[in-house]
PDB file of C-alpha atoms and ligand atoms in Angstrom:
ATOM      1  CA  MET A   1       0.000   0.000   0.000  1.00 51.00           C
ATOM      2  CA  SER A   2       1.386   3.398  -0.899  1.00 50.00           C
ATOM      3  CA  GLU A   3       1.982   6.004   1.776  1.00 49.00           C
ATOM      4  CA  THR A   4      -0.609   8.297   0.202  1.00 53.00           C
ATOM      5  CA  ASN A   5      -3.265   5.574   0.341  1.00 56.00           C
ATOM      6  CA  SER A   6      -2.445   4.620   3.923  1.00 68.00           C
ATOM      7  CA  GLN A   7      -3.141   8.200   5.026  1.00 80.00           C
ATOM      8  CA  LYS A   8      -6.657   8.273   3.635  1.00 88.00           C
ATOM      9  CA  GLU A   9      -9.401   8.308   6.224  1.00 94.00           C
ATOM     10  CA  TRP A  10     -11.549   5.496   4.710  1.00 94.00           C
ATOM     11  CA  ARG A  11      -9.508   2.389   3.981  1.00 94.00           C
ATOM     12  CA  THR A  12     -10.336  -1.203   3.177  1.00 96.00           C
ATOM     13  CA  ALA A  13      -8.323  -4.304   2.411  1.00 97.00           C
ATOM     14  CA  ILE A  14     -11.402  -6.226   1.245  1.00 98.00           C
ATOM     15  CA  THR A  15     -12.397  -4.972  -2.165  1.00 98.00           C
ATOM     16  CA  SER A  16     -10.878  -2.505  -4.589  1.00 97.00           C
ATOM     17  CA  ASN A  17     -13.072  -0.878  -7.202  1.00 96.00           C
ATOM     18  CA  GLN A  18     -10.949   1.127  -9.594  1.00 95.00           C
ATOM     19  CA  ASP A  19     -10.675   1.673 -13.319  1.00 94.00           C
ATOM     20  CA  GLY A  20     -13.724  -0.478 -14.004  1.00 94.00           C
ATOM     21  CA  LYS A  21     -12.278  -3.486 -12.160  1.00 97.00           C
ATOM     22  CA  ILE A  22     -13.707  -4.955  -8.952  1.00 98.00           C
ATOM     23  CA  LEU A  23     -11.153  -7.070  -7.059  1.00 98.00           C
ATOM     24  CA  ILE A  24     -12.227  -9.005  -3.949  1.00 98.00           C
ATOM     25  CA  ARG A  25      -9.125  -9.752  -1.881  1.00 98.00           C
ATOM     26  CA  GLY A  26      -7.218  -9.312  -5.137  1.00 98.00           C
ATOM     27  CA  TYR A  27      -9.371 -11.678  -7.241  1.00 98.00           C
ATOM     28  CA  ASN A  28     -11.248 -10.171 -10.158  1.00 98.00           C
ATOM     29  CA  LEU A  29     -14.971 -10.463  -9.487  1.00 98.00           C
ATOM     30  CA  ASP A  30     -15.480 -11.266 -13.191  1.00 97.00           C
ATOM     31  CA  ASN A  31     -13.518 -14.487 -12.633  1.00 98.00           C
ATOM     32  CA  LEU A  32     -15.266 -15.329  -9.383  1.00 98.00           C
ATOM     33  CA  ILE A  33     -18.687 -15.023 -11.059  1.00 98.00           C
ATOM     34  CA  GLY A  34     -19.631 -18.399 -12.466  1.00 98.00           C
ATOM     35  CA  ASN A  35     -16.544 -20.108 -11.037  1.00 98.00           C
ATOM     36  CA  LYS A  36     -16.965 -19.789  -7.276  1.00 98.00           C
ATOM     37  CA  SER A  37     -20.066 -20.356  -5.136  1.00 98.00           C
ATOM     38  CA  TYR A  38     -21.606 -17.740  -2.874  1.00 98.00           C
ATOM     39  CA  ALA A  39     -20.234 -19.563   0.189  1.00 98.00           C
ATOM     40  CA  GLU A  40     -16.731 -19.651  -1.312  1.00 98.00           C
ATOM     41  CA  VAL A  41     -16.767 -15.933  -1.994  1.00 98.00           C
ATOM     42  CA  CYS A  42     -18.159 -15.254   1.505  1.00 98.00           C
ATOM     43  CA  PHE A  43     -15.184 -17.171   2.913  1.00 98.00           C
ATOM     44  CA  LEU A  44     -12.791 -15.253   0.650  1.00 98.00           C
ATOM     45  CA  LEU A  45     -14.293 -11.943   1.689  1.00 98.00           C
ATOM     46  CA  LEU A  46     -14.261 -12.719   5.424  1.00 98.00           C
ATOM     47  CA  ARG A  47     -10.951 -14.582   5.626  1.00 97.00           C
ATOM     48  CA  GLY A  48      -8.937 -13.221   2.718  1.00 97.00           C
ATOM     49  CA  GLU A  49      -8.292 -16.541   0.958  1.00 98.00           C
ATOM     50  CA  ILE A  50     -10.199 -18.966  -1.255  1.00 98.00           C
ATOM     51  CA  PRO A  51     -11.434 -21.846   0.957  1.00 98.00           C
ATOM     52  CA  THR A  52     -10.468 -25.458   0.462  1.00 98.00           C
ATOM     53  CA  ALA A  53     -13.196 -27.661  -1.006  1.00 98.00           C
ATOM     54  CA  ASN A  54     -14.100 -28.952   2.482  1.00 98.00           C
ATOM     55  CA  GLU A  55     -14.169 -25.485   4.030  1.00 98.00           C
ATOM     56  CA  ALA A  56     -16.481 -24.308   1.238  1.00 98.00           C
ATOM     57  CA  LYS A  57     -18.851 -27.248   1.735  1.00 98.00           C
ATOM     58  CA  MET A  58     -18.867 -26.752   5.499  1.00 98.00           C
ATOM     59  CA  LEU A  59     -19.654 -23.054   5.247  1.00 98.00           C
ATOM     60  CA  ASP A  60     -22.375 -23.736   2.707  1.00 98.00           C
ATOM     61  CA  ALA A  61     -23.915 -26.325   5.060  1.00 98.00           C
ATOM     62  CA  ILE A  62     -23.834 -23.784   7.903  1.00 97.00           C
ATOM     63  CA  PHE A  63     -25.682 -21.235   5.772  1.00 97.00           C
ATOM     64  CA  VAL A  64     -28.298 -23.814   4.760  1.00 97.00           C
ATOM     65  CA  SER A  65     -28.802 -24.898   8.393  1.00 95.00           C
ATOM     66  CA  CYS A  66     -30.057 -21.500   9.499  1.00 93.00           C
ATOM     67  CA  ILE A  67     -31.644 -20.115   6.336  1.00 96.00           C
ATOM     68  CA  ASP A  68     -35.172 -20.128   7.812  1.00 97.00           C
ATOM     69  CA  ALA A  69     -37.078 -21.621  10.741  1.00 94.00           C
ATOM     70  CA  GLY A  70     -40.661 -20.725   9.900  1.00 97.00           C
ATOM     71  CA  ILE A  71     -43.024 -17.906  10.754  1.00 97.00           C
ATOM     72  CA  ALA A  72     -42.816 -18.203  14.552  1.00 96.00           C
ATOM     73  CA  PRO A  73     -39.310 -17.000  15.576  1.00 95.00           C
ATOM     74  CA  PRO A  74     -38.900 -13.358  16.666  1.00 96.00           C
ATOM     75  CA  SER A  75     -37.108 -12.337  13.436  1.00 98.00           C
ATOM     76  CA  SER A  76     -39.924 -13.579  11.155  1.00 98.00           C
ATOM     77  CA  ILE A  77     -42.624 -12.053  13.339  1.00 98.00           C
ATOM     78  CA  ALA A  78     -40.814  -8.700  13.476  1.00 98.00           C
ATOM     79  CA  ALA A  79     -40.087  -8.604   9.740  1.00 98.00           C
ATOM     80  CA  ARG A  80     -43.664  -9.466   8.768  1.00 98.00           C
ATOM     81  CA  THR A  81     -45.129  -7.071  11.347  1.00 98.00           C
ATOM     82  CA  VAL A  82     -43.016  -4.141  10.165  1.00 98.00           C
ATOM     83  CA  PHE A  83     -44.004  -4.866   6.573  1.00 98.00           C
ATOM     84  CA  SER A  84     -47.645  -5.159   7.628  1.00 98.00           C
ATOM     85  CA  GLY A  85     -47.432  -1.654   9.064  1.00 98.00           C
ATOM     86  CA  GLY A  86     -46.859  -0.326   5.547  1.00 98.00           C
ATOM     87  CA  ASN A  87     -43.073  -0.307   5.298  1.00 98.00           C
ATOM     88  CA  SER A  88     -40.696  -1.388   2.550  1.00 98.00           C
ATOM     89  CA  LEU A  89     -39.114  -4.822   2.124  1.00 98.00           C
ATOM     90  CA  ASN A  90     -35.724  -3.494   3.186  1.00 98.00           C
ATOM     91  CA  ALA A  91     -37.107  -1.897   6.373  1.00 98.00           C
ATOM     92  CA  ALA A  92     -38.967  -5.116   7.210  1.00 98.00           C
ATOM     93  CA  VAL A  93     -35.930  -7.366   6.644  1.00 98.00           C
ATOM     94  CA  ALA A  94     -33.793  -4.976   8.715  1.00 98.00           C
ATOM     95  CA  ALA A  95     -36.356  -5.199  11.541  1.00 98.00           C
ATOM     96  CA  GLY A  96     -36.037  -8.982  11.458  1.00 98.00           C
ATOM     97  CA  ILE A  97     -32.278  -8.753  11.638  1.00 97.00           C
ATOM     98  CA  LEU A  98     -32.549  -6.351  14.593  1.00 97.00           C
ATOM     99  CA  THR A  99     -34.175  -9.095  16.657  1.00 96.00           C
ATOM    100  CA  LEU A 100     -31.049 -11.249  16.459  1.00 94.00           C
ATOM    101  CA  GLY A 101     -29.791 -11.124  20.012  1.00 91.00           C
ATOM    102  CA  ASP A 102     -28.453 -13.445  22.693  1.00 87.00           C
ATOM    103  CA  ALA A 103     -31.501 -15.723  22.543  1.00 84.00           C
ATOM    104  CA  HIS A 104     -31.923 -15.907  18.745  1.00 88.00           C
ATOM    105  CA  GLY A 105     -29.106 -16.259  16.222  1.00 86.00           C
ATOM    106  CA  GLY A 106     -26.827 -14.020  18.237  1.00 87.00           C
ATOM    107  CA  ALA A 107     -26.068 -16.934  20.517  1.00 91.00           C
ATOM    108  CA  ILE A 108     -23.437 -18.052  17.983  1.00 95.00           C
ATOM    109  CA  GLU A 109     -21.186 -15.162  18.968  1.00 95.00           C
ATOM    110  CA  LYS A 110     -21.453 -15.729  22.719  1.00 95.00           C
ATOM    111  CA  SER A 111     -21.106 -19.441  22.360  1.00 96.00           C
ATOM    112  CA  ALA A 112     -18.042 -19.179  20.093  1.00 97.00           C
ATOM    113  CA  LYS A 113     -16.501 -16.693  22.540  1.00 97.00           C
ATOM    114  CA  MET A 114     -16.973 -19.157  25.384  1.00 97.00           C
ATOM    115  CA  PHE A 115     -15.408 -22.032  23.410  1.00 97.00           C
ATOM    116  CA  GLN A 116     -12.519 -19.848  22.224  1.00 97.00           C
ATOM    117  CA  ASP A 117     -11.877 -18.426  25.707  1.00 97.00           C
ATOM    118  CA  TYR A 118     -11.805 -21.859  27.347  1.00 96.00           C
ATOM    119  CA  LEU A 119      -9.539 -23.355  24.675  1.00 96.00           C
ATOM    120  CA  LYS A 120      -7.241 -20.359  24.291  1.00 96.00           C
ATOM    121  CA  GLY A 121      -3.727 -21.579  23.485  1.00 93.00           C
ATOM    122  CA  LYS A 122      -4.977 -25.175  23.126  1.00 92.00           C
ATOM    123  CA  GLU A 123      -6.753 -24.775  19.778  1.00 86.00           C
ATOM    124  CA  LYS A 124      -4.408 -27.068  17.874  1.00 85.00           C
ATOM    125  CA  GLU A 125      -3.379 -29.372  20.743  1.00 90.00           C
ATOM    126  CA  ASN A 126      -4.554 -32.923  20.410  1.00 90.00           C
ATOM    127  CA  LEU A 127      -6.613 -32.926  23.613  1.00 93.00           C
ATOM    128  CA  ASN A 128      -7.809 -36.334  24.722  1.00 95.00           C
ATOM    129  CA  GLU A 129     -11.345 -37.218  25.798  1.00 95.00           C
ATOM    130  CA  ALA A 130     -10.568 -36.846  29.515  1.00 96.00           C
ATOM    131  CA  GLU A 131      -9.049 -33.387  29.044  1.00 96.00           C
ATOM    132  CA  ILE A 132     -12.053 -32.200  27.016  1.00 96.00           C
ATOM    133  CA  LYS A 133     -14.444 -33.715  29.584  1.00 96.00           C
ATOM    134  CA  LYS A 134     -12.685 -31.857  32.412  1.00 96.00           C
ATOM    135  CA  ILE A 135     -13.089 -28.487  30.636  1.00 96.00           C
ATOM    136  CA  ALA A 136     -16.750 -29.313  29.901  1.00 97.00           C
ATOM    137  CA  GLN A 137     -17.310 -30.227  33.568  1.00 96.00           C
ATOM    138  CA  ASP A 138     -15.816 -26.911  34.719  1.00 96.00           C
ATOM    139  CA  ILE A 139     -18.050 -24.976  32.322  1.00 96.00           C
ATOM    140  CA  VAL A 140     -21.243 -26.811  33.291  1.00 96.00           C
ATOM    141  CA  ASP A 141     -20.473 -26.765  37.051  1.00 96.00           C
ATOM    142  CA  ASP A 142     -19.911 -23.013  36.840  1.00 96.00           C
ATOM    143  CA  ALA A 143     -23.162 -22.542  34.863  1.00 96.00           C
ATOM    144  CA  ILE A 144     -25.181 -24.557  37.389  1.00 95.00           C
ATOM    145  CA  LYS A 145     -23.567 -22.934  40.444  1.00 96.00           C
ATOM    146  CA  ASN A 146     -23.965 -19.390  39.149  1.00 97.00           C
ATOM    147  CA  LYS A 147     -27.290 -19.974  37.357  1.00 95.00           C
ATOM    148  CA  LYS A 148     -25.783 -18.971  34.026  1.00 94.00           C
ATOM    149  CA  ARG A 149     -27.449 -19.693  30.705  1.00 93.00           C
ATOM    150  CA  LEU A 150     -24.891 -21.080  28.321  1.00 94.00           C
ATOM    151  CA  ALA A 151     -25.309 -19.695  24.843  1.00 94.00           C
ATOM    152  CA  GLY A 152     -25.670 -22.482  22.306  1.00 95.00           C
ATOM    153  CA  TYR A 153     -27.630 -24.874  24.549  1.00 94.00           C
ATOM    154  CA  GLY A 154     -31.355 -25.388  24.988  1.00 92.00           C
ATOM    155  CA  HIS A 155     -34.224 -24.995  22.568  1.00 87.00           C
ATOM    156  CA  LYS A 156     -37.885 -23.972  22.743  1.00 84.00           C
ATOM    157  CA  LEU A 157     -39.038 -26.948  20.645  1.00 84.00           C
ATOM    158  CA  HIS A 158     -36.296 -29.517  20.314  1.00 81.00           C
ATOM    159  CA  THR A 159     -34.701 -31.772  22.907  1.00 83.00           C
ATOM    160  CA  VAL A 160     -32.364 -32.859  20.096  1.00 86.00           C
ATOM    161  CA  ASP A 161     -31.886 -30.103  17.541  1.00 89.00           C
ATOM    162  CA  PRO A 162     -32.145 -31.879  14.158  1.00 91.00           C
ATOM    163  CA  ARG A 163     -29.942 -29.267  12.495  1.00 92.00           C
ATOM    164  CA  THR A 164     -27.170 -29.934  15.002  1.00 95.00           C
ATOM    165  CA  LYS A 165     -27.322 -33.660  14.358  1.00 93.00           C
ATOM    166  CA  ARG A 166     -26.980 -33.176  10.611  1.00 96.00           C
ATOM    167  CA  LEU A 167     -24.312 -30.446  10.854  1.00 97.00           C
ATOM    168  CA  LEU A 168     -22.194 -32.671  13.098  1.00 97.00           C
ATOM    169  CA  GLU A 169     -22.477 -35.480  10.534  1.00 97.00           C
ATOM    170  CA  VAL A 170     -21.437 -33.138   7.729  1.00 98.00           C
ATOM    171  CA  ALA A 171     -18.552 -31.794   9.824  1.00 97.00           C
ATOM    172  CA  LYS A 172     -17.356 -35.337  10.495  1.00 97.00           C
ATOM    173  CA  ASN A 173     -17.542 -36.283   6.813  1.00 97.00           C
ATOM    174  CA  LEU A 174     -15.550 -33.168   5.899  1.00 97.00           C
ATOM    175  CA  ASN A 175     -12.884 -33.864   8.546  1.00 95.00           C
ATOM    176  CA  PHE A 176     -13.823 -31.083  10.935  1.00 94.00           C
ATOM    177  CA  GLY A 177     -13.763 -32.536  14.393  1.00 89.00           C
ATOM    178  CA  GLY A 178     -11.297 -30.498  16.379  1.00 93.00           C
ATOM    179  CA  ASN A 179     -11.267 -29.495  20.030  1.00 96.00           C
ATOM    180  CA  PHE A 180     -14.084 -26.969  19.700  1.00 97.00           C
ATOM    181  CA  ILE A 181     -16.594 -29.452  18.290  1.00 97.00           C
ATOM    182  CA  LYS A 182     -15.526 -32.058  20.867  1.00 97.00           C
ATOM    183  CA  LEU A 183     -15.954 -29.530  23.683  1.00 97.00           C
ATOM    184  CA  ALA A 184     -19.375 -28.397  22.422  1.00 97.00           C
ATOM    185  CA  VAL A 185     -20.630 -31.993  22.405  1.00 97.00           C
ATOM    186  CA  ALA A 186     -19.003 -32.775  25.778  1.00 97.00           C
ATOM    187  CA  ILE A 187     -20.825 -29.811  27.385  1.00 97.00           C
ATOM    188  CA  ALA A 188     -24.165 -31.162  26.153  1.00 96.00           C
ATOM    189  CA  ASP A 189     -23.232 -34.587  27.592  1.00 96.00           C
ATOM    190  CA  GLU A 190     -22.404 -32.954  30.937  1.00 96.00           C
ATOM    191  CA  PHE A 191     -25.734 -31.106  30.986  1.00 93.00           C
ATOM    192  CA  ARG A 192     -27.507 -34.386  30.225  1.00 93.00           C
ATOM    193  CA  ALA A 193     -25.682 -36.076  33.100  1.00 94.00           C
ATOM    194  CA  LYS A 194     -26.091 -33.288  35.671  1.00 94.00           C
ATOM    195  CA  LYS A 195     -29.444 -31.712  34.696  1.00 91.00           C
ATOM    196  CA  PRO A 196     -31.296 -34.476  32.825  1.00 89.00           C
ATOM    197  CA  GLU A 197     -34.693 -32.897  33.548  1.00 90.00           C
ATOM    198  CA  GLN A 198     -33.769 -29.707  31.651  1.00 88.00           C
ATOM    199  CA  LYS A 199     -33.025 -31.523  28.385  1.00 88.00           C
ATOM    200  CA  LEU A 200     -30.574 -28.919  27.090  1.00 92.00           C
ATOM    201  CA  PRO A 201     -29.326 -29.983  23.668  1.00 93.00           C
ATOM    202  CA  LEU A 202     -26.468 -28.412  21.751  1.00 96.00           C
ATOM    203  CA  ASN A 203     -28.590 -26.183  19.515  1.00 94.00           C
ATOM    204  CA  VAL A 204     -27.838 -25.068  15.967  1.00 92.00           C
ATOM    205  CA  ASP A 205     -26.248 -21.818  17.188  1.00 93.00           C
ATOM    206  CA  GLY A 206     -23.874 -23.653  19.521  1.00 96.00           C
ATOM    207  CA  CYS A 207     -23.048 -26.187  16.842  1.00 97.00           C
ATOM    208  CA  ILE A 208     -22.247 -23.461  14.305  1.00 97.00           C
ATOM    209  CA  ALA A 209     -20.203 -21.668  16.972  1.00 97.00           C
ATOM    210  CA  ALA A 210     -18.079 -24.773  17.517  1.00 98.00           C
ATOM    211  CA  ILE A 211     -17.612 -25.464  13.807  1.00 98.00           C
ATOM    212  CA  ILE A 212     -16.632 -21.901  12.899  1.00 97.00           C
ATOM    213  CA  SER A 213     -14.196 -21.969  15.832  1.00 97.00           C
ATOM    214  CA  ASP A 214     -12.659 -25.174  14.463  1.00 96.00           C
ATOM    215  CA  MET A 215     -12.498 -23.472  11.063  1.00 96.00           C
ATOM    216  CA  GLY A 216     -10.456 -20.659  12.640  1.00 96.00           C
ATOM    217  CA  PHE A 217     -13.031 -17.850  12.549  1.00 97.00           C
ATOM    218  CA  ASP A 218     -13.013 -15.111  15.170  1.00 97.00           C
ATOM    219  CA  TYR A 219     -16.040 -15.388  17.498  1.00 97.00           C
ATOM    220  CA  ARG A 220     -17.014 -11.805  16.641  1.00 97.00           C
ATOM    221  CA  LEU A 221     -18.113 -13.014  13.204  1.00 97.00           C
ATOM    222  CA  GLY A 222     -20.592 -15.423  14.823  1.00 95.00           C
ATOM    223  CA  LYS A 223     -23.716 -13.334  14.467  1.00 95.00           C
ATOM    224  CA  GLY A 224     -22.572 -12.413  10.962  1.00 96.00           C
ATOM    225  CA  PHE A 225     -22.932 -15.994   9.719  1.00 96.00           C
ATOM    226  CA  PHE A 226     -26.502 -16.110  10.982  1.00 96.00           C
ATOM    227  CA  ILE A 227     -27.290 -12.744   9.377  1.00 97.00           C
ATOM    228  CA  ILE A 228     -25.859 -13.836   6.016  1.00 97.00           C
ATOM    229  CA  ALA A 229     -27.963 -17.006   6.028  1.00 97.00           C
ATOM    230  CA  ARG A 230     -31.189 -15.734   7.600  1.00 97.00           C
ATOM    231  CA  SER A 231     -31.382 -12.620   5.376  1.00 98.00           C
ATOM    232  CA  CYS A 232     -32.597 -14.900   2.587  1.00 98.00           C
ATOM    233  CA  GLY A 233     -35.203 -16.468   4.885  1.00 98.00           C
ATOM    234  CA  LEU A 234     -36.412 -13.036   5.954  1.00 98.00           C
ATOM    235  CA  VAL A 235     -36.666 -11.782   2.372  1.00 98.00           C
ATOM    236  CA  GLY A 236     -38.855 -14.834   1.698  1.00 98.00           C
ATOM    237  CA  GLN A 237     -40.980 -14.232   4.814  1.00 98.00           C
ATOM    238  CA  VAL A 238     -41.554 -10.571   3.930  1.00 98.00           C
ATOM    239  CA  PHE A 239     -42.273 -11.275   0.256  1.00 98.00           C
ATOM    240  CA  GLU A 240     -44.833 -13.883   1.261  1.00 98.00           C
ATOM    241  CA  GLU A 241     -46.446 -11.393   3.662  1.00 98.00           C
ATOM    242  CA  TRP A 242     -46.601  -8.899   0.791  1.00 98.00           C
ATOM    243  CA  MET A 243     -48.186 -11.366  -1.627  1.00 98.00           C
ATOM    244  CA  ARG A 244     -50.577 -13.122   0.731  1.00 98.00           C
ATOM    245  CA  GLU A 245     -51.711 -10.823   3.486  1.00 98.00           C
ATOM    246  CA  LYS A 246     -53.569  -7.535   3.793  1.00 97.00           C
ATOM    247  CA  PRO A 247     -51.677  -4.699   5.524  1.00 97.00           C
ATOM    248  CA  PHE A 248     -52.219  -3.915   9.225  1.00 97.00           C
ATOM    249  CA  ARG A 249     -52.142  -7.302  10.819  1.00 94.00           C
ATOM    250  CA  ARG A 250     -53.281  -7.347  14.392  1.00 94.00           C
ATOM    251  CA  LEU A 251     -53.497 -10.078  16.964  1.00 94.00           C
ATOM    252  CA  ALA A 252     -56.768 -12.016  16.943  1.00 94.00           C
ATOM    253  CA  PRO A 253     -58.836 -11.406  20.124  1.00 95.00           C
ATOM    254  CA  ASN A 254     -58.216 -14.941  21.385  1.00 97.00           C
ATOM    255  CA  LEU A 255     -54.464 -14.299  21.349  1.00 95.00           C
ATOM    256  CA  HIS A 256     -54.294 -11.341  23.690  1.00 96.00           C
ATOM    257  CA  GLU A 257     -55.911  -9.999  26.818  1.00 97.00           C
ATOM    258  CA  TYR A 258     -55.854  -7.001  29.126  1.00 97.00           C
ATOM    259  CA  ASP A 259     -54.967  -7.932  32.692  1.00 97.00           C
ATOM    260  CA  GLY A 260     -54.464  -4.506  34.274  1.00 98.00           C
ATOM    261  CA  VAL A 261     -56.711  -2.606  36.708  1.00 98.00           C
ATOM    262  CA  PRO A 262     -60.446  -2.366  35.799  1.00 98.00           C
ATOM    263  CA  GLU A 263     -62.028   0.962  34.783  1.00 97.00           C
ATOM    264  CA  ARG A 264     -61.872   3.512  37.606  1.00 98.00           C
ATOM    265  CA  SER A 265     -62.966   7.133  38.192  1.00 97.00           C
ATOM    266  CA  LEU A 266     -60.613  10.093  38.098  1.00 95.00           C
TER     267      LEU A 266
HETATM  268  C1  COA B   1     -33.346 -21.181  23.728  1.00 95.02           C
HETATM  269  C2  COA B   1     -33.930 -20.904  25.116  1.00 95.02           C
HETATM  270  C3  COA B   1     -34.442 -19.444  25.166  1.00 95.02           C
HETATM  271  C4  COA B   1     -35.085 -21.879  25.338  1.00 95.02           C
HETATM  272  O1  COA B   1     -35.536 -21.709  26.631  1.00 95.02           O
HETATM  273  P1  COA B   1     -36.718 -22.592  27.265  1.00 95.02           P
HETATM  274  O2  COA B   1     -36.783 -23.909  26.590  1.00 95.02           O
HETATM  275  O3  COA B   1     -37.950 -21.758  27.258  1.00 95.02           O
HETATM  276  O4  COA B   1     -36.207 -22.870  28.710  1.00 95.02           O
HETATM  277  P2  COA B   1     -36.546 -22.080  30.044  1.00 95.02           P
HETATM  278  O5  COA B   1     -36.238 -20.635  29.878  1.00 95.02           O
HETATM  279  O6  COA B   1     -37.962 -22.401  30.454  1.00 95.02           O
HETATM  280  O7  COA B   1     -35.544 -22.748  31.065  1.00 95.02           O
HETATM  281  C5  COA B   1     -35.759 -24.031  31.635  1.00 95.02           C
HETATM  282  C6  COA B   1     -34.617 -24.330  32.585  1.00 95.02           C
HETATM  283  O8  COA B   1     -33.455 -24.631  31.820  1.00 95.02           O
HETATM  284  C7  COA B   1     -32.404 -23.717  32.145  1.00 95.02           C
HETATM  285  N1  COA B   1     -31.757 -23.351  30.915  1.00 95.02           N
HETATM  286  C8  COA B   1     -32.347 -23.090  29.720  1.00 95.02           C
HETATM  287  N2  COA B   1     -31.424 -22.812  28.799  1.00 95.02           N
HETATM  288  C9  COA B   1     -30.228 -22.913  29.430  1.00 95.02           C
HETATM  289  C10 COA B   1     -28.903 -22.747  28.995  1.00 95.02           C
HETATM  290  N3  COA B   1     -28.653 -22.412  27.740  1.00 95.02           N
HETATM  291  N4  COA B   1     -27.912 -22.926  29.877  1.00 95.02           N
HETATM  292  C11 COA B   1     -28.165 -23.262  31.160  1.00 95.02           C
HETATM  293  N5  COA B   1     -29.423 -23.449  31.645  1.00 95.02           N
HETATM  294  C12 COA B   1     -30.430 -23.279  30.775  1.00 95.02           C
HETATM  295  C13 COA B   1     -33.102 -22.498  32.744  1.00 95.02           C
HETATM  296  O9  COA B   1     -32.254 -21.775  33.596  1.00 95.02           O
HETATM  297  C14 COA B   1     -34.244 -23.151  33.475  1.00 95.02           C
HETATM  298  O10 COA B   1     -33.735 -23.664  34.683  1.00 95.02           O
HETATM  299  P3  COA B   1     -34.660 -23.729  36.016  1.00 95.02           P
HETATM  300  O11 COA B   1     -35.818 -24.623  35.652  1.00 95.02           O
HETATM  301  O12 COA B   1     -33.745 -24.302  37.064  1.00 95.02           O
HETATM  302  O13 COA B   1     -35.093 -22.317  36.272  1.00 95.02           O
HETATM  303  C15 COA B   1     -32.863 -21.125  26.243  1.00 95.02           C
HETATM  304  O14 COA B   1     -32.493 -22.486  26.268  1.00 95.02           O
HETATM  305  C16 COA B   1     -31.666 -20.212  26.111  1.00 95.02           C
HETATM  306  O15 COA B   1     -31.716 -19.068  26.555  1.00 95.02           O
HETATM  307  N6  COA B   1     -30.562 -20.726  25.498  1.00 95.02           N
HETATM  308  C17 COA B   1     -29.360 -19.945  25.343  1.00 95.02           C
HETATM  309  C18 COA B   1     -29.477 -19.049  24.128  1.00 95.02           C
HETATM  310  C19 COA B   1     -29.403 -19.837  22.828  1.00 95.02           C
HETATM  311  O16 COA B   1     -28.588 -20.716  22.666  1.00 95.02           O
HETATM  312  N7  COA B   1     -30.267 -19.446  21.881  1.00 95.02           N
HETATM  313  C20 COA B   1     -30.302 -20.066  20.553  1.00 95.02           C
HETATM  314  C21 COA B   1     -31.544 -20.863  20.363  1.00 95.02           C
HETATM  315  S1  COA B   1     -31.496 -21.785  18.842  1.00 95.02           S
END
């Protein structure tokens, strides 16, 4: 980078767009189009290099796993409600994305941070089952003692999250099975042993958190993966609302009630 460029206030090392050429991390977008998948170019953009075939397949599987989960989650409800109020598709999709917090989608970031903090310096060590189990025990004991909710565990509907089961299979087939994935699974085993009544599975967010950690991604990108994938789901949800429903949706009377003080005089 020239000295002049380095002194400019707005700088990026991701994409250059000059003289009619768009280069993503140095690769001409013209050559990426038609030759690389969306997941491959996402990896290139976020990590700076073209992924291996297995990394590309793994990332693609992650995106597919959280593309949509129906009309009921907070993001779908928010997106459709904002559209129903008479707003544009982009405002409605943005509203859906704004719901992504610690309990929904955003759990990937917190969960990946926890895995990466606990395994700091040991990422590449070949930890044995007993060593992983010990770390998992410490994490679960601390959660139980201090009544902490561990991001990446538990689910409103599932006692075994079907997406987790499939993602773990895919990860295994693609040779991802490092310390992070082992730890994530060991924590769920510990919960099952110590709090069987709570039935806290490793959910899709926790599973993605472990896989992206094994793939070498910074935990701060965690929510980003969910946003990339779920944006498509939310566009679909909002478009369907647009095509099927009349504006100004409101809750049906049987779905809400007033339970405050009765009428009173001033
Ligand atoms: C997803 C979630 C909101 C579902 O909650 P829920 O099924 O309604 O469970 P509840 O809030 O009724 O909690 C039931 C019990 O399990 C415990 N619990 C639930 N999730 C827990 C977690 N992740 N870690 C530790 N304990 C948990 C609660 O503390 C509660 O314990 P108690 O009965 O002793 O009070 C919840 O599991 C959670 O907050 N998970 C972490 C965030 C996350 O991973 N979100 C992504 C979802 S895909």
